[in-house]
Amino acid sequence: MFMSRYIGRFAPSPTGLLHIGSLIAALASYLHARASQGQWLVRMEDLDPPREMPGAASAILQSLEDHGLTWDGEVLWQSQRHDAYRQVINDLLLANKAFYCTCSRSDLQGSNGVYQGQCRGCVTPPRDHDFALRLQVEDKAVAFDDEIQGRFSQQLEREVGDVVLQRKDGFFAYQLAVVVDDAYQGVSHVVRGSDLLDSTPRQIYLQQVMAYTTPDYLHFPVITNEQGDKLSKQTFAAPLDSREACKNLCVALAFLKQALPPEELCQQVNHIVAWAVEHWSVDDIPGVLGLPQSVIPAKAGIQCCQFPL
Ligand code: GLU
Ligand code: ZN
């Protein structure tokens, strides 16, 4: 009998150290996988060396371990996967689904950032121009049912445009690599922040074009600062301190509106994580954040017996 196997993943980009927002992503994907007796993989999305911070990749892995989040198998490094990405682009070119694009940033102005298909039909490498490679999208809607956000749909041509697969600077695009690697790793469930909701229809479209299986998706609301910006490395979210790992885990659980462990279990990360797997409840995760500042630790007023959060 065919048994469906749960394979989840956490896919950080090593552009900075883990902060509370990325811990939430790691923890949510971990708990969702483990509560389903699934595997949990870690993939390092080191696609963009100029944006990377030296030492961040190994610091991220150390930080995951310090927070009791142990992954299955070997870490997959996207920097080792260039041949696979190149192969997929070649297949798409042969199938007339990808094309060379020489447009400059200023060529693209005036269309709300949505590419208007200017270079469609350019199927041989332009000689004297730098070029990107794009996937030609169809004029159709792609919709999916998110486990938290419900149904989400985008009209590809109008709202997304032809998707960049390889950038003008030669680096492979996140949208390509994430799809190729989710398929390669057999990922069945993608759990990540709602900042990526907008990217999901184009990823599903690419899966359809490549005849890959589409995973299930769950986008939890992203943590924001008091100005309402996503708390990311770019907005200087403080790096996680592993000496506060137990507290960090409780803050992350509180953000996801999960029950918090009793005091006697709050001394060790392994106890907190095991308890959280046991009590994981997707239904309690909010779809949107009512009051962003309520999740900033200093103001949270979260009741955890152990930590004044
Ligand atoms: N590497 C992406 C990020 O750190 C996440 C990719 C994903 O989960 O699909 O934002
Ligand atoms: Zn173009």
GROMACS .gro file of N, CA, C and O and ligand atoms in nm, residues 9-15 22 25 43-45 78 174 178 182 190-193 195-196 203 217 230 233, ligand 1:
model
  114
    9ARG      N    1   1.072   2.103   0.563
    9ARG     CA    2   1.207   2.161   0.553
    9ARG      C    3   1.210   2.302   0.608
    9ARG      O    4   1.108   2.372   0.615
   10PHE      N    5   1.331   2.345   0.645
   10PHE     CA    6   1.358   2.485   0.679
   10PHE      C    7   1.469   2.527   0.585
   10PHE      O    8   1.566   2.455   0.566
   11ALA      N    9   1.451   2.643   0.521
   11ALA     CA   10   1.543   2.682   0.413
   11ALA      C   11   1.597   2.823   0.433
   11ALA      O   12   1.557   2.916   0.363
   12PRO      N   13   1.686   2.842   0.529
   12PRO     CA   14   1.737   2.978   0.554
   12PRO      C   15   1.835   3.025   0.447
   12PRO      O   16   1.903   2.945   0.384
   13SER      N   17   1.839   3.156   0.427
   13SER     CA   18   1.942   3.218   0.342
   13SER      C   19   2.048   3.273   0.436
   13SER      O   20   2.015   3.344   0.531
   14PRO      N   21   2.175   3.244   0.412
   14PRO     CA   22   2.279   3.285   0.508
   14PRO      C   23   2.323   3.430   0.490
   14PRO      O   24   2.441   3.461   0.483
   15THR      N   25   2.224   3.520   0.484
   15THR     CA   26   2.254   3.662   0.469
   15THR      C   27   2.270   3.729   0.605
   15THR      O   28   2.304   3.847   0.613
   22SER      N   29   1.313   3.422   1.223
   22SER     CA   30   1.356   3.299   1.155
   22SER      C   31   1.345   3.179   1.248
   22SER      O   32   1.321   3.066   1.202
   25ALA      N   33   1.001   3.049   1.202
   25ALA     CA   34   0.989   2.969   1.079
   25ALA      C   35   1.048   2.830   1.098
   25ALA      O   36   0.989   2.728   1.057
   43ARG      N   37   1.785   2.309   0.440
   43ARG     CA   38   1.848   2.343   0.312
   43ARG      C   39   1.906   2.484   0.323
   43ARG      O   40   1.834   2.578   0.358
   44MET      N   41   2.033   2.497   0.293
   44MET     CA   42   2.097   2.629   0.302
   44MET      C   43   2.084   2.697   0.166
   44MET      O   44   2.138   2.649   0.067
   45GLU      N   45   2.013   2.809   0.162
   45GLU     CA   46   1.986   2.876   0.035
   45GLU      C   47   2.095   2.980   0.008
   45GLU      O   48   2.071   3.101   0.010
   78GLN      N   49   2.255   2.495  -0.162
   78GLN     CA   50   2.216   2.532  -0.299
   78GLN      C   51   2.338   2.569  -0.384
   78GLN      O   52   2.334   2.556  -0.505
  174TYR      N   53   1.600   3.258  -0.672
  174TYR     CA   54   1.534   3.185  -0.563
  174TYR      C   55   1.414   3.105  -0.613
  174TYR      O   56   1.396   2.988  -0.577
  178VAL      N   57   1.417   2.709  -0.537
  178VAL     CA   58   1.329   2.657  -0.433
  178VAL      C   59   1.240   2.545  -0.490
  178VAL      O   60   1.218   2.443  -0.425
  182ASP      N   61   1.281   2.168  -0.367
  182ASP     CA   62   1.169   2.106  -0.296
  182ASP      C   63   1.132   1.974  -0.364
  182ASP      O   64   1.106   1.873  -0.298
  190VAL      N   65   0.533   2.256   0.283
  190VAL     CA   66   0.613   2.378   0.297
  190VAL      C   67   0.546   2.464   0.404
  190VAL      O   68   0.430   2.503   0.389
  191VAL      N   69   0.619   2.490   0.512
  191VAL     CA   70   0.569   2.576   0.620
  191VAL      C   71   0.663   2.694   0.627
  191VAL      O   72   0.784   2.678   0.651
  192ARG      N   73   0.611   2.815   0.603
  192ARG     CA   74   0.697   2.934   0.599
  192ARG      C   75   0.612   3.057   0.622
  192ARG      O   76   0.490   3.049   0.636
  193GLY      N   77   0.677   3.173   0.627
  193GLY     CA   78   0.608   3.296   0.661
  193GLY      C   79   0.521   3.349   0.548
  193GLY      O   80   0.544   3.320   0.430
  195ASP      N   81   0.512   3.625   0.418
  195ASP     CA   82   0.580   3.714   0.322
  195ASP      C   83   0.606   3.640   0.191
  195ASP      O   84   0.632   3.705   0.089
  196LEU      N   85   0.600   3.506   0.193
  196LEU     CA   86   0.626   3.429   0.071
  196LEU      C   87   0.498   3.379   0.004
  196LEU      O   88   0.503   3.311  -0.099
  203GLN      N   89   0.554   2.956  -0.801
  203GLN     CA   90   0.627   2.831  -0.773
  203GLN      C   91   0.542   2.710  -0.813
  203GLN      O   92   0.594   2.613  -0.869
  217TYR      N   93   0.088   2.369   0.145
  217TYR     CA   94   0.148   2.493   0.193
  217TYR      C   95   0.079   2.544   0.319
  217TYR      O   96  -0.044   2.537   0.331
  230LYS      N   97   0.840   4.376   0.813
  230LYS     CA   98   0.879   4.239   0.846
  230LYS      C   99   1.009   4.245   0.925
  230LYS      O  100   1.101   4.316   0.889
  233LYS      N  101   1.659   4.026   0.875
  233LYS     CA  102   1.798   4.067   0.894
  233LYS      C  103   1.815   4.211   0.845
  233LYS      O  104   1.891   4.288   0.900
  310GLU     N1  105   1.538   3.119   0.182
  310GLU     C1  106   1.414   3.186   0.198
  310GLU     C2  107   1.423   3.289   0.308
  310GLU     O1  108   1.509   3.279   0.393
  310GLU     C3  109   1.299   3.094   0.238
  310GLU     C4  110   1.258   3.006   0.129
  310GLU     C5  111   1.134   2.924   0.156
  310GLU     O2  112   1.103   2.888   0.271
  310GLU     O3  113   1.073   2.890   0.057
  310GLU     O4  114   1.347   3.382   0.308
   0.00000   0.00000   0.00000
